[in-house]
Short mmCIF file of C-alpha atoms in Angstrom, two decimals:
data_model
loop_
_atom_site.label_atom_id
_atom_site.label_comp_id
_atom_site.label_asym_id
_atom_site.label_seq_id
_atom_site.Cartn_x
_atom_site.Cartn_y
_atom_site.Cartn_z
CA UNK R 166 148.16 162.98 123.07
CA UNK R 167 148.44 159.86 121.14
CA UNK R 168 144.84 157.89 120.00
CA UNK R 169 144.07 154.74 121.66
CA UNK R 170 145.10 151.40 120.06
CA UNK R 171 141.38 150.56 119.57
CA UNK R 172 140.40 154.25 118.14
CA UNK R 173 143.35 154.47 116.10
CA UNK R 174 142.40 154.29 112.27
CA UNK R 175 143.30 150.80 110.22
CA UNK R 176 143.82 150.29 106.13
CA UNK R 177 141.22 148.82 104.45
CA UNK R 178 141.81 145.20 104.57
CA UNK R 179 141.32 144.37 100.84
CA UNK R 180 138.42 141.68 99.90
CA UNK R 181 140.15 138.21 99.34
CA UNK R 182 138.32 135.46 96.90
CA UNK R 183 137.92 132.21 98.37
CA UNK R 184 136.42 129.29 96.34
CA UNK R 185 133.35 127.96 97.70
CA UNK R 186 133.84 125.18 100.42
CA UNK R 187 132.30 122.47 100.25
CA UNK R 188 131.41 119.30 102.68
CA UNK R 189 134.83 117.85 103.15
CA UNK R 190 136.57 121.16 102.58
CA UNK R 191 136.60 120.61 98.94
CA UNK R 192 136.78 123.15 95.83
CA UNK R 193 134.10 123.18 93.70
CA UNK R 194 136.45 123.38 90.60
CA UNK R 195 138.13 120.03 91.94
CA UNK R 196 134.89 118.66 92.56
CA UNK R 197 133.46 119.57 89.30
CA UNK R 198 135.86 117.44 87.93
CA UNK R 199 135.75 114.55 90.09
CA UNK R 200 131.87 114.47 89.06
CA UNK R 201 133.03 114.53 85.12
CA UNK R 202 135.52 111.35 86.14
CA UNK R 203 132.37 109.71 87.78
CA UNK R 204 130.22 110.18 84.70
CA UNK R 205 132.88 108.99 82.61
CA UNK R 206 133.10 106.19 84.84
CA UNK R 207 129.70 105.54 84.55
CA UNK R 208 129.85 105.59 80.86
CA UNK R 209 132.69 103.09 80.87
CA UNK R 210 130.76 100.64 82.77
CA UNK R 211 127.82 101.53 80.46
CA UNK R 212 129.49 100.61 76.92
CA UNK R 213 130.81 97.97 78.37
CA UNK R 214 127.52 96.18 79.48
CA UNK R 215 126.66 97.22 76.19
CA UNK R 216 129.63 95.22 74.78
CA UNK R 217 128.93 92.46 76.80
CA UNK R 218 125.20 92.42 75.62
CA UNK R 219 126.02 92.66 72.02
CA UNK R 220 128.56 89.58 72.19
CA UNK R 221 126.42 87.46 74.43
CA UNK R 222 123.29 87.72 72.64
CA UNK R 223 123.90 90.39 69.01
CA UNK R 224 120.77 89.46 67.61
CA UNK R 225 118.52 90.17 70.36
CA UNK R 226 120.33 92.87 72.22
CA UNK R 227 121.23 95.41 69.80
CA UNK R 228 117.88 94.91 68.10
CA UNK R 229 116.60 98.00 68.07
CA UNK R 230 113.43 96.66 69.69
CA UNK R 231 115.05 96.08 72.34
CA UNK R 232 117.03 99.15 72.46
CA UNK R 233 113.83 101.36 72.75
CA UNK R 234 112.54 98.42 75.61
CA UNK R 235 115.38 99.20 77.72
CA UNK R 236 115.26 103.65 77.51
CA UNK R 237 111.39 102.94 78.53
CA UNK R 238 111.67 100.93 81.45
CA UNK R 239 114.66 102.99 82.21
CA UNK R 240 112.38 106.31 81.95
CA UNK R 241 110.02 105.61 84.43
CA UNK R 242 112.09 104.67 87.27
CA UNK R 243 114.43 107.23 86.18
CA UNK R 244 112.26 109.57 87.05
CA UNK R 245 111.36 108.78 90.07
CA UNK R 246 115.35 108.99 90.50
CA UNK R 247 115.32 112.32 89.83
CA UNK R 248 112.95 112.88 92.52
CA UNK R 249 115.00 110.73 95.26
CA UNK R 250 118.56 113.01 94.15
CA UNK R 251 116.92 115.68 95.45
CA UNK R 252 115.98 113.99 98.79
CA UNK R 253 119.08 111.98 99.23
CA UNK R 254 121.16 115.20 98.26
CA UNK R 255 119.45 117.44 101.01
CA UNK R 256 120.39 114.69 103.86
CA UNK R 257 116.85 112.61 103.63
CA UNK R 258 115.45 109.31 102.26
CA UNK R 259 112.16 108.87 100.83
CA UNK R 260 111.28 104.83 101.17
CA UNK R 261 107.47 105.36 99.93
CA UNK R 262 108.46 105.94 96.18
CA UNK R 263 107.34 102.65 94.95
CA UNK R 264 104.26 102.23 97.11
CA UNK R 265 103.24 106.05 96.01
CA UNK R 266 103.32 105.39 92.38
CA UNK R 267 101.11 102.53 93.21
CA UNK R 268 99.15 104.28 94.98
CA UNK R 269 98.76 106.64 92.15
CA UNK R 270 98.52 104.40 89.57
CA UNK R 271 95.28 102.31 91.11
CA UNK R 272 93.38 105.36 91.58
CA UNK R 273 94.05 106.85 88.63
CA UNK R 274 92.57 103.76 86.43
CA UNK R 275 89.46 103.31 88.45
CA UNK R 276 86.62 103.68 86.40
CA UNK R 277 85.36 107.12 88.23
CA UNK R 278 88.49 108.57 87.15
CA UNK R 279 88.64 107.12 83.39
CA UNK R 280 85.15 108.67 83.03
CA UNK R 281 87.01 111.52 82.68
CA UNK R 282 89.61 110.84 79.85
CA UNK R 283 93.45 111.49 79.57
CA UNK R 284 93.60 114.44 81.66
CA UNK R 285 91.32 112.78 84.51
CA UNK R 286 94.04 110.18 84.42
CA UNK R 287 97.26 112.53 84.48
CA UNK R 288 95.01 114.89 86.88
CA UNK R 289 94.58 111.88 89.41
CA UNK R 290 98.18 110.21 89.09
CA UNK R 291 100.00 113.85 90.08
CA UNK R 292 97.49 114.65 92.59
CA UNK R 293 98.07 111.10 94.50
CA UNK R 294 101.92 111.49 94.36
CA UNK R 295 102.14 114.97 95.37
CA UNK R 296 99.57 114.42 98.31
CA UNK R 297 101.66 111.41 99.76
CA UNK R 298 104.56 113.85 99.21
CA UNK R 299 102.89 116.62 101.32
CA UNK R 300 102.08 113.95 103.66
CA UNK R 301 105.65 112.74 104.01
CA UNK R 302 107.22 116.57 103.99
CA UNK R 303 104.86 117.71 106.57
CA UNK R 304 105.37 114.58 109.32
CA UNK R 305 109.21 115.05 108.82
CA UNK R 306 109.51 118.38 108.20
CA UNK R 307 106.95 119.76 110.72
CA UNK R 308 106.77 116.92 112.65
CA UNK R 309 109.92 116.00 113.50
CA UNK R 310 109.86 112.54 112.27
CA UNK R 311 112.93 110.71 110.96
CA UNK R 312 112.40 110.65 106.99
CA UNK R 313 113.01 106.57 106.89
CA UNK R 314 110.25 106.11 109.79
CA UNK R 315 108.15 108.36 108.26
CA UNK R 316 108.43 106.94 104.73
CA UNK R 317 107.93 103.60 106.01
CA UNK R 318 105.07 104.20 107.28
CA UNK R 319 104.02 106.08 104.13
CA UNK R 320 105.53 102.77 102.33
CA UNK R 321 103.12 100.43 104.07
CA UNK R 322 99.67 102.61 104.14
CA UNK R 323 100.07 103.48 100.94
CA UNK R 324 100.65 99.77 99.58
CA UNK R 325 97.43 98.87 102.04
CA UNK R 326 95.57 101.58 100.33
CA UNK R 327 96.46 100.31 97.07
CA UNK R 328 95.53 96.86 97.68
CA UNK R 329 92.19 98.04 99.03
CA UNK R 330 90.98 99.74 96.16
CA UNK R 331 91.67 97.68 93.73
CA UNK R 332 90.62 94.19 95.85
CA UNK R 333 93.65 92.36 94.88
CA UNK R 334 92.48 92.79 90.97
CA UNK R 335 94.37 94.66 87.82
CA UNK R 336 92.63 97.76 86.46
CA UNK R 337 92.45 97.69 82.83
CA UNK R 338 92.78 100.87 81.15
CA UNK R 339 90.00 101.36 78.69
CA UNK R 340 91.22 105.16 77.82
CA UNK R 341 92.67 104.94 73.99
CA UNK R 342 94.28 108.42 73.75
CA UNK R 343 96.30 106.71 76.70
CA UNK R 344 97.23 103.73 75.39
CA UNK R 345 98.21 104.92 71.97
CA UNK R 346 101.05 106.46 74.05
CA UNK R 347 102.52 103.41 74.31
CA UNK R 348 102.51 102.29 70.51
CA UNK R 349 104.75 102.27 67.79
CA UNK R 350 103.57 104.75 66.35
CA UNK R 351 103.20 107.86 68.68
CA UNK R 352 107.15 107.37 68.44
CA UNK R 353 108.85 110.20 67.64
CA UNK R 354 111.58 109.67 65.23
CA UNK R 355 112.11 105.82 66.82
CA UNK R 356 111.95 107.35 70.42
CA UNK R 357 109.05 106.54 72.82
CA UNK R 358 107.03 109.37 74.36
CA UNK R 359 108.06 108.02 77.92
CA UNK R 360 111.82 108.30 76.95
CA UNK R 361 110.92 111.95 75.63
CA UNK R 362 109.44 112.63 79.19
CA UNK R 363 111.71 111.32 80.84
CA UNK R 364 114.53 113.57 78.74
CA UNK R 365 112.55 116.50 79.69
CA UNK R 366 112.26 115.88 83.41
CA UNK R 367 115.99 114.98 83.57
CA UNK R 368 116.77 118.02 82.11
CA UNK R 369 114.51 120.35 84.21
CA UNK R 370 115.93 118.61 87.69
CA UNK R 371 119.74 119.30 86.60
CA UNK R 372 118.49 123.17 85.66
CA UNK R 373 116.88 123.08 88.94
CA UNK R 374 119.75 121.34 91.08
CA UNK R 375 122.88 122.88 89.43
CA UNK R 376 121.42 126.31 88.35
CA UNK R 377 119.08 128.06 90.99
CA UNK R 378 118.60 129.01 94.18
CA UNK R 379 116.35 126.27 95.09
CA UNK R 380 119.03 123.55 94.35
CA UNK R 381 121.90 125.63 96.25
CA UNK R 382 119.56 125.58 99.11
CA UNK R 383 119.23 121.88 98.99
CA UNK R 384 122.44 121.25 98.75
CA UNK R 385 123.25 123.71 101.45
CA UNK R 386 120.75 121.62 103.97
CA UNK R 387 122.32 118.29 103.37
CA UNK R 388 125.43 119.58 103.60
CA UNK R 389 125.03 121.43 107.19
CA UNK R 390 121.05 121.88 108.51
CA UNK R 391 122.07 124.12 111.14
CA UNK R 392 124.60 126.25 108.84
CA UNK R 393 122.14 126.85 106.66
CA UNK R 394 119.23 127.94 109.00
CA UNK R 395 121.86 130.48 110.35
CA UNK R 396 122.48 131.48 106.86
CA UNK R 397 118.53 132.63 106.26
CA UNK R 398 117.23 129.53 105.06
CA UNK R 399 113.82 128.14 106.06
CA UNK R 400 114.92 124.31 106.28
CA UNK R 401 111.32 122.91 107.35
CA UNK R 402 109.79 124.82 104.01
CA UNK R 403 113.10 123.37 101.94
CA UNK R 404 112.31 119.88 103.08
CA UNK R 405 108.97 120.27 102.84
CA UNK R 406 109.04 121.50 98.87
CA UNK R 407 111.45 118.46 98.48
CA UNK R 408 108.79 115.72 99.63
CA UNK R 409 106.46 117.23 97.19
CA UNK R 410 108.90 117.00 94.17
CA UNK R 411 109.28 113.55 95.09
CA UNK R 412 105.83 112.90 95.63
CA UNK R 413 105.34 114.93 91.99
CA UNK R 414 108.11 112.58 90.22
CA UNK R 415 106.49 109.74 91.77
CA UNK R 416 102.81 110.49 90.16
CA UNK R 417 104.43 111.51 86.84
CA UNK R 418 106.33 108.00 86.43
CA UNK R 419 102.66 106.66 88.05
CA UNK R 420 101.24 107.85 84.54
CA UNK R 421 103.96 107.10 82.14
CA UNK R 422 103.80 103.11 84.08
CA UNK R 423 99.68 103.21 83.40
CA UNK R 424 101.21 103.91 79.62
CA UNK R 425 103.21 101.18 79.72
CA UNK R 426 101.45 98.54 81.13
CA UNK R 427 97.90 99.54 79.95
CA UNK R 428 96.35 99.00 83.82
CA UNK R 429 97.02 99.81 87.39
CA UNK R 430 97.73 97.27 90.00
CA UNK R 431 98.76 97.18 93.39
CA UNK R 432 102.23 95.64 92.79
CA UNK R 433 103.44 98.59 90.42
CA UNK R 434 106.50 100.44 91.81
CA UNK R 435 107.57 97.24 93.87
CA UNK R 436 111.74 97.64 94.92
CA UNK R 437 110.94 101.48 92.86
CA UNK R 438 112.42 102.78 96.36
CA UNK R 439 115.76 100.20 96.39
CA UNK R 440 116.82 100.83 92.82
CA UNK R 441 116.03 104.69 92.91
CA UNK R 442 118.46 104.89 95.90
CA UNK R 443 121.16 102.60 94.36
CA UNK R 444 120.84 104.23 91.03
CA UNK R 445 121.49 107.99 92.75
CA UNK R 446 124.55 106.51 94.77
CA UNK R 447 126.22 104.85 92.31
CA UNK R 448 125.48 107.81 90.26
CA UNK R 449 128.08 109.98 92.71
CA UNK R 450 125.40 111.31 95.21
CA UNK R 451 126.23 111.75 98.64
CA UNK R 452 124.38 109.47 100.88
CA UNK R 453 124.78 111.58 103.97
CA UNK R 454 123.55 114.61 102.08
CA UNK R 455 125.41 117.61 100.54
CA UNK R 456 126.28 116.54 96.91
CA UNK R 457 123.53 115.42 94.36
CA UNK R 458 124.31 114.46 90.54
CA UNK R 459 121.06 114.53 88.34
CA UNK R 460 123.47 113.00 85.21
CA UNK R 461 125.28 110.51 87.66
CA UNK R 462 121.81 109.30 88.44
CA UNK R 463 120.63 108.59 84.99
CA UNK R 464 123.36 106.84 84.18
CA UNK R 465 123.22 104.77 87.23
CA UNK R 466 119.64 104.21 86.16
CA UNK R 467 120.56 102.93 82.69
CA UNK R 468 123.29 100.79 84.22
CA UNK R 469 120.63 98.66 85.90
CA UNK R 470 118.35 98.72 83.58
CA UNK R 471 120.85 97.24 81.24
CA UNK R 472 122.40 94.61 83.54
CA UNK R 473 118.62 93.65 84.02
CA UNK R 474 117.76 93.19 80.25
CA UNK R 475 121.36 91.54 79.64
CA UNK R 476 120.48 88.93 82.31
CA UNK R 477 116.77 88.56 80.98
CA UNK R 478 118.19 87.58 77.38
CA UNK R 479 120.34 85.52 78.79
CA UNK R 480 118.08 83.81 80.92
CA UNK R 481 120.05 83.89 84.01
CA UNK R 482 118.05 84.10 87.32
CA UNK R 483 116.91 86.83 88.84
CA UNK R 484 118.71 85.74 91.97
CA UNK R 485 122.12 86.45 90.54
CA UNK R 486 120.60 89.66 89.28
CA UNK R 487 119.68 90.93 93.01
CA UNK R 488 123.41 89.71 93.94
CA UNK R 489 124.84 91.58 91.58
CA UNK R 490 122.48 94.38 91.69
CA UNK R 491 123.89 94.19 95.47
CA UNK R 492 127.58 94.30 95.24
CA UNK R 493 127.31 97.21 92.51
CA UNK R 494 125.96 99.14 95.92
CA UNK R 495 128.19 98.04 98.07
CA UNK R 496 130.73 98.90 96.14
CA UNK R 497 129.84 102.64 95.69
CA UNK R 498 128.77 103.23 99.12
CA UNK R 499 132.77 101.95 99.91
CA UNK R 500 134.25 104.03 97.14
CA UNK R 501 131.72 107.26 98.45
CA UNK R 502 133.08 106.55 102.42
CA UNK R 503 137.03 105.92 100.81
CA UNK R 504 136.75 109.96 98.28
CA UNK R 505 134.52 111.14 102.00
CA UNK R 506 137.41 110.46 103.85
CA UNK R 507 140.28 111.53 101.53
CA UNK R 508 138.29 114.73 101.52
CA UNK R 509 136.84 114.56 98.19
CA UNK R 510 133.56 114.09 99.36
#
């Protein structure tokens, strides 16, 4: 009697390696080194704004002055960029960043809080942020709320928050271990402390992103929500955890600003939101979600940080900075749609 079809016994079909898909149906070998051709990109444009600086005004723009002014500003938007890569890589938005490290900022230089010294300060500034964060990652991932309604509404309470406790006025930081931060001479080696955190936080978030299971999960939920809920992960805890690393980046740079500036007011962080978002798309991360670049971020970041101080020495308006500002972003959104639809994205 011969064995049914279905009974009958089969060879082993032998395992078969197939690279990682991406979004797009890319390799991640190929896409690995379209992100190295982005950086280097990035780089090009950078020494050559840098070029352009040190012909247009050598004195003043290579002085090394100057050169520390620009890492500084760059570090504390930078990190809130950090914090927004993460979001914008796992398919959100977060448009509270700059209100948030307002927010954070006022209340941690009123004079309750600098009764209580550096660490009252730092203690206040990280609790703020990551509360508006757990505020934002509960509503949209609990809630069900769209991330830009929800951070627009976190935008404008926190901003009317700000602007209530401080009355309008500038908090002056009377703290000295906190404002020796900010001198000359707590640099280390020629480098600022706030350049120094911001190195440090860069480098955790690209561990984080490229090197654990926490960043394969985010990029896993930007790329497909649904695939990866099938796949085992929680995406409502994911999104969650990723509104409070925002809302943790945002309270950091809230401190390392109160460094800078010596006082908290109610205008800190304004546009944080716009060039946080511009800096991580120009930087190579996906809009739509599914590919994040912590380095392609901080260079972004130091792009417009530069183009701002070249246009400040030169003493062109800040008009034609927001033009330019805006065709640097329309530019990469149309180069992200053009590698998107060649299937490079």
């Amino acid at each position: 009697m011969t064995q049914p079809a279905s009974e009958a016994p089969q060879a082993p079909t032998p395992p078969v390696d197939v690279p990682p898909v991406t979004k797009g149906g890319g390799r991640r070998p190929a896409l690995g080194l379209r992100a190295d051709v982005r950086n280097l990109s990035l780089l090009g444009v950078l020494a050559a704004l840098v070029l352009v600086g040190g012909i247009t005004q050598p004195d003043s723009f290579l002085d090394v002055s100057n050169l520390q002014l620009v890492l500084t500003q760059a570090s504390v938007i930078g990190v809130v960029t950090v914090g927004m890569t993460f979001v914008i890589t796992s398919g959100g938005i977060d448009l509270s960043v700059g209100a948030i490290v307002a927010l954070a900022s006022v209340w941690a230089t009123t004079l309750a809080t600098q009764e209580y010294g550096f660490a009252g300060i730092l203690f206040t500034a990280i609790v703020v942020g990551v509360g508006c964060g757990l505020v934002n990652g509960v509503l949209i991932a609990y809630g069900g709320m769209v991330p830009f309604i929800a951070t627009l509404a976190m935008l404008a309470s926190a901003r009317g928050l700000a602007l209530y406790l401080t009355d309008g006025k500038t908090q002056i930081v009377t703290v000295n271990s906190v404002l020796d931060l900010g001198l000359p001479a707590s640099y280390v080696l020629g480098i600022p402390p706030l350049v120094l955190v911001f190195a440090g936080v860069t480098v955790i978030g690209w561990l984080v992103l490229n090197r654990t299971t926490f960043g394969r999960r985010t990029v896993a939920v930007g790329g497909n929500a649904e695939a990866a809920r099938l796949a085992g992960i929680d995406v409502r805890r994911q999104r969650l955890y990723l509104y409070l690393l925002s809302g943790l980046c945002c309270g950091i740079a809230a401190f390392m600003l109160i460094i800078l500036s010596g006082s908290g007011q109610n205008t800190n962080g304004n546009l944080y939101e716009l060039d946080a978002i511009a800096a991580a798309i120009i930087g190579g991360t996906l809009l739509s979600g599914g590919r994040g670049t912590i380095v392609g971020s901080v260079l972004g970041v130091l792009v417009f940080i530069t183009i701002q101080n070249i246009f400040a020495l030169n003493n062109l308006e800040s008009a034609v900075q927001q033009i330019a500002k805006g065709a640097i972003i329309v530019a990469a959104v149309l180069v992200q749609r053009s590698t998107v639809r060649n299937g490079d994205g």
